[in-house]
Amino acid sequence: MAGASYDACWLRYEPATEEQISSYRRLFSHAYVSDGAPELVAVREELRHGIGGVTGREPHVWHHPPQSVEAFLTIGLPDEMRPISETVDIAAVQGLNPDGYVIRSVTWEGIDCTVVTAPNDRGLVYGTFHLLRLLTTSEPVDDLDIVEEPANEERIINHWDNPFHRSVERGYAGPSIFDWESLPDRRERYVDYARLLASVGINGISVNNVNTKISAREGANEAVSQWAGWQLLESANLEKVAALASVFRRYGIRTYLSVNYAAPMLVGDLETADPLNSAVEQWWATKADEIYDLIPDFGGFVMKADSEGQTGPYDYGRDHAEGANVIARALAPHDGRVWWRAFVYSDHNDRAVQAYDTFEPLDGTFEDNVTVQVKNGPIDFQPREPISTLFGTMPETTLSCELQITQEYTGQGVHTSFLVPQWKEVLEFDTYADGEGTPVKDVLRSEPGQGIVGVGLVGEDPNWTGHYLAQANLYGFGRLAWDPDLMAETIVDEWIRGTFGHDPNVVKTLSWILLDSWGASIDYHTGGLGLMHLMYNGSAALENHYDPAPEEWPVYHGASAEEIGIDRTSTGSGYVEQYREPIAERYESVKTCPEELLLFFHRLPWDHELADGTTVVQRLYDNCHAGVEAVRSYRDAWKSLEGNVDDHRHRHIAERFDEQVVQAAKWCNVLCQFFYDHSDIPDKRERLEN
Ligand code: GCU
């Protein structure tokens, strides 16, 4: 990335602070690194970048333990080289979960050694990035004793990139970084992307859109069908996939593909994709063999079936377990996995109930190598949703939680909305799956095939994410997928120091902006009482999802002259009953339902009084305005950092904040006008103009 025409994100490796630099130089001017697996090439390269940048001197990399030095860094598997084999408990290191690692300060033959070791080569990559993170955050490193294991086995990015056409569904950072025309030629940018992902612990990447046959979507035309990702399963294209996979492999990242359910017909020449047809079963098995010949560590397939125009098992009268299992059996001999999305819905009075209705009855019927990939909430990546009921109700099924890193409904490439606090809320939510104290993060933890999936946001834009501050969401996603117990404050602090350096004013101001920003986004996008999906849709082929248009969505807000909200209690759509107790009881009652979700679960009079005596309509007004005020204060605070941040990034972000203020005010005005126009109550207050 050094010298590249695009941004280095949090891997800038700028000089360490005065107080640390001499210690870093003493400890890391020499490195002895194993030269076994391809991952070790990546490790050596990263040490050159990282230590070179932070200390101003690239380390001398040895092929044997250096003798006449004061200190050195050594990286390798525990049993393969001195001094590691002589200074760590080999069995303990080998007993760590895959991808875990140990970083320890030891003395060996009178020399101060910093040891990085792991049960597998991927762990060495993660351990190296951890050590470098300590340097970029200016931590002391003289006396380290770190043992890390990832909480989630699978930490995967899903790209919604349309191959060949290079457009990105819900992408706000320019065209796709994957240039399928020129693959198998490899771009330096792929390597740098792999570095960014590995540095935060991501170990899987699905490279194409879940909508693999876009022509099926209403309104899409023939030209659009040209960029359909189902073609990646064709033999000629698999060679291109293999080239990408070889780049990611060096960083411990497995490659996955989104595939179309009708692939046996589209790619093969069968006349059906019926999962119970033996020719179909054979087709998938043969295709899997072909892929694994080219890509031995291929991760598997992501599948969107029976949803938004994609084909699926329902087309053949089969259920989703039958649909997934035939493909899973093809992948099983190769250690591959099907990521079967639970995002299945059709016309229905309440879309919220559908994922559970479809999947819960199938609990326990999926093959072991099927992961049911569940969106965090029951609707669709809204600014705030209640947590999907499936996390608490499918104990016999391997599950993953799908989060959206790209900001489809939270301001796209313009608004600052740092989503780690949202994801923390999701992961900390107590499902009661196994009695009290079973948060989502524990439902997902440490089981093979379980984990966290994020819909990616990276594109060709020189800053990767369209908005410099959106880089924090990619960073935070990876860190949280590795360790959901991390605090949002810690993640923000790390990201800012790696990205903007240590100026206390920058660290303090930007931490506050980021940590506060999701709340503001909820306020002006929804009014903060649980309403959602109030955005402008646009045409099916060119959906907007950015501007406000609440009048388009009566089924999501339920506004009438008397009331607002949706009744999802036992007297309404019954969604509430899909939760375990005592969650169901808590949401069922207006008295105990948390205010921030009130109108998601309940339809209430506009002048219903909240706990502090304020009416619903007044609170909606107040929250919308508070959201705008918050964004104004971010804009002003950011302006005050002029001169503390380089001009280019300062200007870029300042312009985004200017625009966010305009957009937030627009949302506030449109929503408040909408509430005002609908609510037929005597004492409603005039909305405030923004
Ligand atoms: C949302 C999004 C679509 C996407 C879908 C999905 O509805 O707007 O673009 O295809 O989610 O998750 O499959």
mmCIF file of C-alpha atoms in Angstrom, residues 383-511:
data_model
loop_
_atom_site.group_PDB
_atom_site.id
_atom_site.type_symbol
_atom_site.label_atom_id
_atom_site.label_comp_id
_atom_site.label_asym_id
_atom_site.label_seq_id
_atom_site.Cartn_x
_atom_site.Cartn_y
_atom_site.Cartn_z
ATOM 1 C CA PRO A 383 -31.260 1.760 11.600
ATOM 2 C CA ARG A 384 -32.608 -0.121 14.607
ATOM 3 C CA GLU A 385 -34.616 -3.333 14.690
ATOM 4 C CA PRO A 386 -35.452 -5.808 17.392
ATOM 5 C CA ILE A 387 -33.258 -8.896 17.215
ATOM 6 C CA SER A 388 -34.331 -11.754 14.955
ATOM 7 C CA THR A 389 -36.303 -14.401 16.812
ATOM 8 C CA LEU A 390 -34.360 -17.180 15.056
ATOM 9 C CA PHE A 391 -31.254 -16.718 17.221
ATOM 10 C CA GLY A 392 -33.144 -17.996 20.212
ATOM 11 C CA THR A 393 -35.215 -20.670 18.566
ATOM 12 C CA MET A 394 -33.021 -22.899 16.388
ATOM 13 C CA PRO A 395 -30.839 -24.755 18.894
ATOM 14 C CA GLU A 396 -30.220 -27.702 16.551
ATOM 15 C CA THR A 397 -29.051 -25.588 13.627
ATOM 16 C CA THR A 398 -25.716 -23.982 12.828
ATOM 17 C CA LEU A 399 -26.360 -20.247 12.646
ATOM 18 C CA SER A 400 -24.579 -17.105 11.585
ATOM 19 C CA CYS A 401 -25.569 -13.500 12.083
ATOM 20 C CA GLU A 402 -25.581 -11.323 8.978
ATOM 21 C CA LEU A 403 -24.846 -7.642 9.591
ATOM 22 C CA GLN A 404 -24.713 -4.905 6.994
ATOM 23 C CA ILE A 405 -21.465 -2.952 6.992
ATOM 24 C CA THR A 406 -22.458 -0.957 3.954
ATOM 25 C CA GLN A 407 -24.913 1.763 5.005
ATOM 26 C CA GLU A 408 -27.914 1.043 2.809
ATOM 27 C CA TYR A 409 -30.452 2.577 5.182
ATOM 28 C CA THR A 410 -28.163 4.699 7.341
ATOM 29 C CA GLY A 411 -27.031 7.370 4.947
ATOM 30 C CA GLN A 412 -25.003 5.405 2.365
ATOM 31 C CA GLY A 413 -21.680 7.048 1.438
ATOM 32 C CA VAL A 414 -22.610 10.417 2.919
ATOM 33 C CA HIS A 415 -23.720 10.097 6.544
ATOM 34 C CA THR A 416 -21.455 9.196 9.408
ATOM 35 C CA SER A 417 -23.103 6.345 11.235
ATOM 36 C CA PHE A 418 -20.692 4.197 13.189
ATOM 37 C CA LEU A 419 -22.474 0.865 13.487
ATOM 38 C CA VAL A 420 -20.456 -0.966 16.125
ATOM 39 C CA PRO A 421 -22.865 0.139 18.886
ATOM 40 C CA GLN A 422 -25.717 -1.313 16.810
ATOM 41 C CA TRP A 423 -23.864 -4.599 16.409
ATOM 42 C CA LYS A 424 -23.043 -4.668 20.108
ATOM 43 C CA GLU A 425 -26.750 -4.298 20.861
ATOM 44 C CA VAL A 426 -27.465 -7.262 18.585
ATOM 45 C CA LEU A 427 -24.719 -9.492 19.956
ATOM 46 C CA GLU A 428 -25.451 -8.686 23.603
ATOM 47 C CA PHE A 429 -29.192 -9.339 23.270
ATOM 48 C CA ASP A 430 -30.258 -12.112 25.615
ATOM 49 C CA THR A 431 -32.157 -14.715 23.574
ATOM 50 C CA TYR A 432 -32.918 -16.973 26.569
ATOM 51 C CA ALA A 433 -32.130 -19.825 24.167
ATOM 52 C CA ASP A 434 -30.574 -21.706 27.043
ATOM 53 C CA GLY A 435 -32.158 -19.860 29.939
ATOM 54 C CA GLU A 436 -31.239 -16.392 31.094
ATOM 55 C CA GLY A 437 -27.795 -15.285 29.958
ATOM 56 C CA THR A 438 -27.689 -16.641 26.413
ATOM 57 C CA PRO A 439 -26.832 -13.589 24.356
ATOM 58 C CA VAL A 440 -26.640 -13.836 20.584
ATOM 59 C CA LYS A 441 -22.842 -13.713 20.778
ATOM 60 C CA ASP A 442 -22.867 -16.929 22.844
ATOM 61 C CA VAL A 443 -25.361 -18.639 20.561
ATOM 62 C CA LEU A 444 -22.836 -18.089 17.754
ATOM 63 C CA ARG A 445 -19.626 -18.658 19.670
ATOM 64 C CA SER A 446 -16.946 -21.228 18.831
ATOM 65 C CA GLU A 447 -19.026 -23.815 16.994
ATOM 66 C CA PRO A 448 -17.696 -25.010 13.650
ATOM 67 C CA GLY A 449 -19.457 -23.150 10.870
ATOM 68 C CA GLN A 450 -20.939 -20.520 13.158
ATOM 69 C CA GLY A 451 -19.978 -16.915 13.097
ATOM 70 C CA ILE A 452 -20.616 -13.452 11.811
ATOM 71 C CA VAL A 453 -21.069 -12.307 8.242
ATOM 72 C CA GLY A 454 -20.927 -8.693 7.086
ATOM 73 C CA VAL A 455 -22.215 -7.255 3.838
ATOM 74 C CA GLY A 456 -19.171 -5.440 2.519
ATOM 75 C CA LEU A 457 -18.716 -1.818 1.565
ATOM 76 C CA VAL A 458 -15.412 -1.671 -0.258
ATOM 77 C CA GLY A 459 -15.121 -0.453 -3.850
ATOM 78 C CA GLU A 460 -12.656 1.183 -6.237
ATOM 79 C CA ASP A 461 -12.801 4.534 -4.479
ATOM 80 C CA PRO A 462 -9.276 5.624 -3.455
ATOM 81 C CA ASN A 463 -10.444 5.636 0.162
ATOM 82 C CA TRP A 464 -11.999 2.145 -0.259
ATOM 83 C CA THR A 465 -15.265 2.884 1.542
ATOM 84 C CA GLY A 466 -16.576 6.044 -0.153
ATOM 85 C CA HIS A 467 -16.390 7.999 3.090
ATOM 86 C CA TYR A 468 -13.210 8.016 5.163
ATOM 87 C CA LEU A 469 -15.132 7.569 8.378
ATOM 88 C CA ALA A 470 -16.935 4.502 7.000
ATOM 89 C CA GLN A 471 -13.585 2.710 7.180
ATOM 90 C CA ALA A 472 -14.288 2.534 10.904
ATOM 91 C CA ASN A 473 -17.253 0.265 10.206
ATOM 92 C CA LEU A 474 -15.130 -2.244 8.307
ATOM 93 C CA TYR A 475 -12.524 -2.131 11.041
ATOM 94 C CA GLY A 476 -15.122 -2.487 13.760
ATOM 95 C CA PHE A 477 -16.889 -5.338 12.043
ATOM 96 C CA GLY A 478 -13.745 -7.446 11.930
ATOM 97 C CA ARG A 479 -12.695 -6.666 15.465
ATOM 98 C CA LEU A 480 -16.140 -7.485 16.839
ATOM 99 C CA ALA A 481 -16.433 -10.687 14.820
ATOM 100 C CA TRP A 482 -13.149 -11.746 16.405
ATOM 101 C CA ASP A 483 -14.115 -10.626 19.889
ATOM 102 C CA PRO A 484 -17.720 -9.554 20.516
ATOM 103 C CA ASP A 485 -16.768 -8.668 24.088
ATOM 104 C CA LEU A 486 -14.645 -5.742 22.927
ATOM 105 C CA MET A 487 -16.064 -2.391 23.894
ATOM 106 C CA ALA A 488 -17.055 0.032 21.165
ATOM 107 C CA GLU A 489 -14.818 2.628 22.858
ATOM 108 C CA THR A 490 -11.778 0.370 22.520
ATOM 109 C CA ILE A 491 -12.465 -0.298 18.862
ATOM 110 C CA VAL A 492 -12.890 3.385 18.099
ATOM 111 C CA ASP A 493 -9.706 4.302 19.910
ATOM 112 C CA GLU A 494 -7.667 1.703 18.023
ATOM 113 C CA TRP A 495 -9.124 2.734 14.702
ATOM 114 C CA ILE A 496 -8.531 6.442 15.206
ATOM 115 C CA ARG A 497 -4.934 5.984 16.327
ATOM 116 C CA GLY A 498 -4.092 3.738 13.387
ATOM 117 C CA THR A 499 -5.894 6.008 10.930
ATOM 118 C CA PHE A 500 -5.356 9.552 12.215
ATOM 119 C CA GLY A 501 -2.550 9.270 14.778
ATOM 120 C CA HIS A 502 -2.408 10.303 18.418
ATOM 121 C CA ASP A 503 -3.328 14.012 18.538
ATOM 122 C CA PRO A 504 -5.431 14.032 21.734
ATOM 123 C CA ASN A 505 -7.880 16.509 20.304
ATOM 124 C CA VAL A 506 -8.510 14.365 17.238
ATOM 125 C CA VAL A 507 -8.821 11.193 19.306
ATOM 126 C CA LYS A 508 -11.256 12.757 21.762
ATOM 127 C CA THR A 509 -13.427 14.604 19.243
ATOM 128 C CA LEU A 510 -13.643 11.830 16.711
ATOM 129 C CA SER A 511 -14.347 9.162 19.360
#
